[in-house]
């Protein structure tokens, strides 16, 4: 324990000093395994690239995936269709208060299906250990043939160390992901290398968009005739070997850097290459690097540099960003498991969810949801980065709003005929094109998200540069929010919808009007957008003021808030409306109190959700959302219970288990957990003291470098 005086003095001089022994807290939860999992890998990665390992530290027995934020391919076009048919896809039009609006769904047959399935995220390959007999023959080895297996991930450095014995000889494999390239560094140490009995294989699967849920494994290893690979051994330079992989019109390169190797194609398996060290020494190191066609080999790190970059970057991450310790010194037995979830989630979010584009639900582990990148989920995937002070990581993808602005202006105004503004897509490809689907195109709760990201960035950096950077996005976001609200001239009230889908996607779109959560979110959005213009010194558009001032009131039914206006009065007892995401608890919890919110009614509504909702049907971020509601309502012990609910599970390596509805992993659950923990630990606008969302008794909550929640 450091004496309290020293850090206080340091802090007074403006030097950052950590009171929490962060390394001890992180290392306490380093995951270890002695057998491969059938469902989740142990991972090394950097946010844009991740390598899923089995218990050998490679993919010897389990073909876990190697995924990236840049590795995409298109399937060939449907029979008889051309790229023009794809480009010219137009969905159907539905009426919005009498005006036909053109949406990206329906009517497209095979073209629509193609657009849903493409592009698809490619599993870049597989790397495994190769066992040979003393005579040099390949041996069929299974995990059962190994003894003394022990594997550990050191989260402080990002290094995976895997140890075991084979036929009495020890083998150690160290694995780490480089941090600025899509490369994995591998170091193998074993007496088997000296006798030429150990090597590595590379393999490459076929990928396409035919499987909706590609979990736990990605790609098809049998369709060997559908794709091609070829080997090149450069005569000079650092690259020892290069394999190009062609799938339809996409080409990917795999390069080897490091110790000298002998590479051979395995004639039997077509895309499998065997790699053996050229020298008979007891240790062998290589980097395996993945890029797209046209990538540069100059930046590929040596294996030593790959390890060094992992150590340096993870050290920085743990040392320089926000930190929470609820475990050390807490008497409550729930503290240990909560801290485990926090630390493992912090690791996995940086591996899987810190890329240049909004992440998918299953991160870079597998393609659990048909390559979806759901922009409405971006809040749960990524808002926690703002609270944990990881601006470098958040900015990689939050720039998506300026990148997608032109397309979203086009969607709103040209395609759908709104007078102004940008309508953000719900599910996109890397270019921002909206994927077909009714729900995809009628959901609206993704619309105010960029305002939240802008607001947090300004809170952290209150400069004119930040105001300017977000200006157009803020303005066009609010413009469309104002456009979408429809004036009922009889009542003088601006209504949201129909048609639209609510958060829980389970009401009939043509009759859904004035949903509670979306109305509150619209109000919060207008508040942020109006303040933004004031700070910039620009006039607030009069239409915003008019809409914000006359927006429909939150729907109420018999003393509680209702899902939407006009929903049947007994909706609390109707399973049709009391399953899926319980967004009603978000009115005061996920969202801060918005204008006109009755806090007492919000609390009664939340309590009604606890007793009337089908909690068995909830998953992922629902539980942190329930926790935030309990915390803001002062029911702190229940908030902890929600975070540790038996249906909200994190496996031995911290993977968020999908639960009843979705495949594993489901990372919005991890992002929401970290958002809720930051809120409960550091507090929200108007809260006081440390740990306002934690029970006063039995908990010792310490935070460093976190931001406050709205
Ligand atoms: C392997 O790990 C499991 C679960 O942690 C444990 O129960 C078991 O004893 C371990 N086996 C060996 C051989 O270490
Ligand atoms: C897939 O095809 C679409 C439509 O032709 C195109 O815009 C996109 O760039 C292609 N993506 C890839 C990864 O080939
Ligand atoms: C909604 O209304 C449109 C007409 O605007 C109609 O074509 C569509 O079938 C309706 N959808 C549902 C789900 O009722
Ligand atoms: C390495 O060991 C193998 C097996 O003992 C042997 O066949 C081979 O010649 C050795 N290679 C070198 C370069 O010493
Ligand atoms: C590949 O073939 C094996 C054995 O024939 C089979 O068990 C497996 O399901 C196939 N995999 C795929 C993805 O088709
Ligand atoms: C492989 O290609 C053939 C011919 O194009 C096609 O019929 C088949 O469906 C493809 N197989 C897979 C698994 O995509
Ligand atoms: C306008 O509001 C009134 C009162 O709620 C309602 O009866 C009427 O149907 C609304 N008009 C339209 C076109 O929705
Ligand atoms: C209204 O709420 C009260 C108290 O929660 C309940 O007893 C009553 O049955 C509800 N009435 C209707 C019509 O649902
Ligand atoms: C609650 O949800 C679970 C999981 O989806 C489902 O199996 C069950 O039937 C639902 N119960 C009710 C009462 O709808």
XYZ file of C-alpha atoms and ligand atoms in Angstrom, residues 486 488 490-491, ligand 7:
18
model
C -45.427 14.708 -37.779
C -51.316 16.516 -36.095
C -56.065 18.901 -34.777
C -54.072 18.453 -31.596
C -54.942 13.707 -34.641
O -55.224 13.557 -33.275
C -56.595 13.253 -32.981
C -56.742 13.288 -31.482
O -55.820 12.384 -30.862
C -56.904 11.891 -33.557
O -58.223 11.548 -33.293
C -56.661 11.923 -35.053
O -56.806 10.631 -35.586
C -55.253 12.406 -35.354
N -55.124 12.571 -36.772
C -54.378 11.778 -37.525
C -54.444 12.031 -38.998
O -53.653 10.909 -37.047
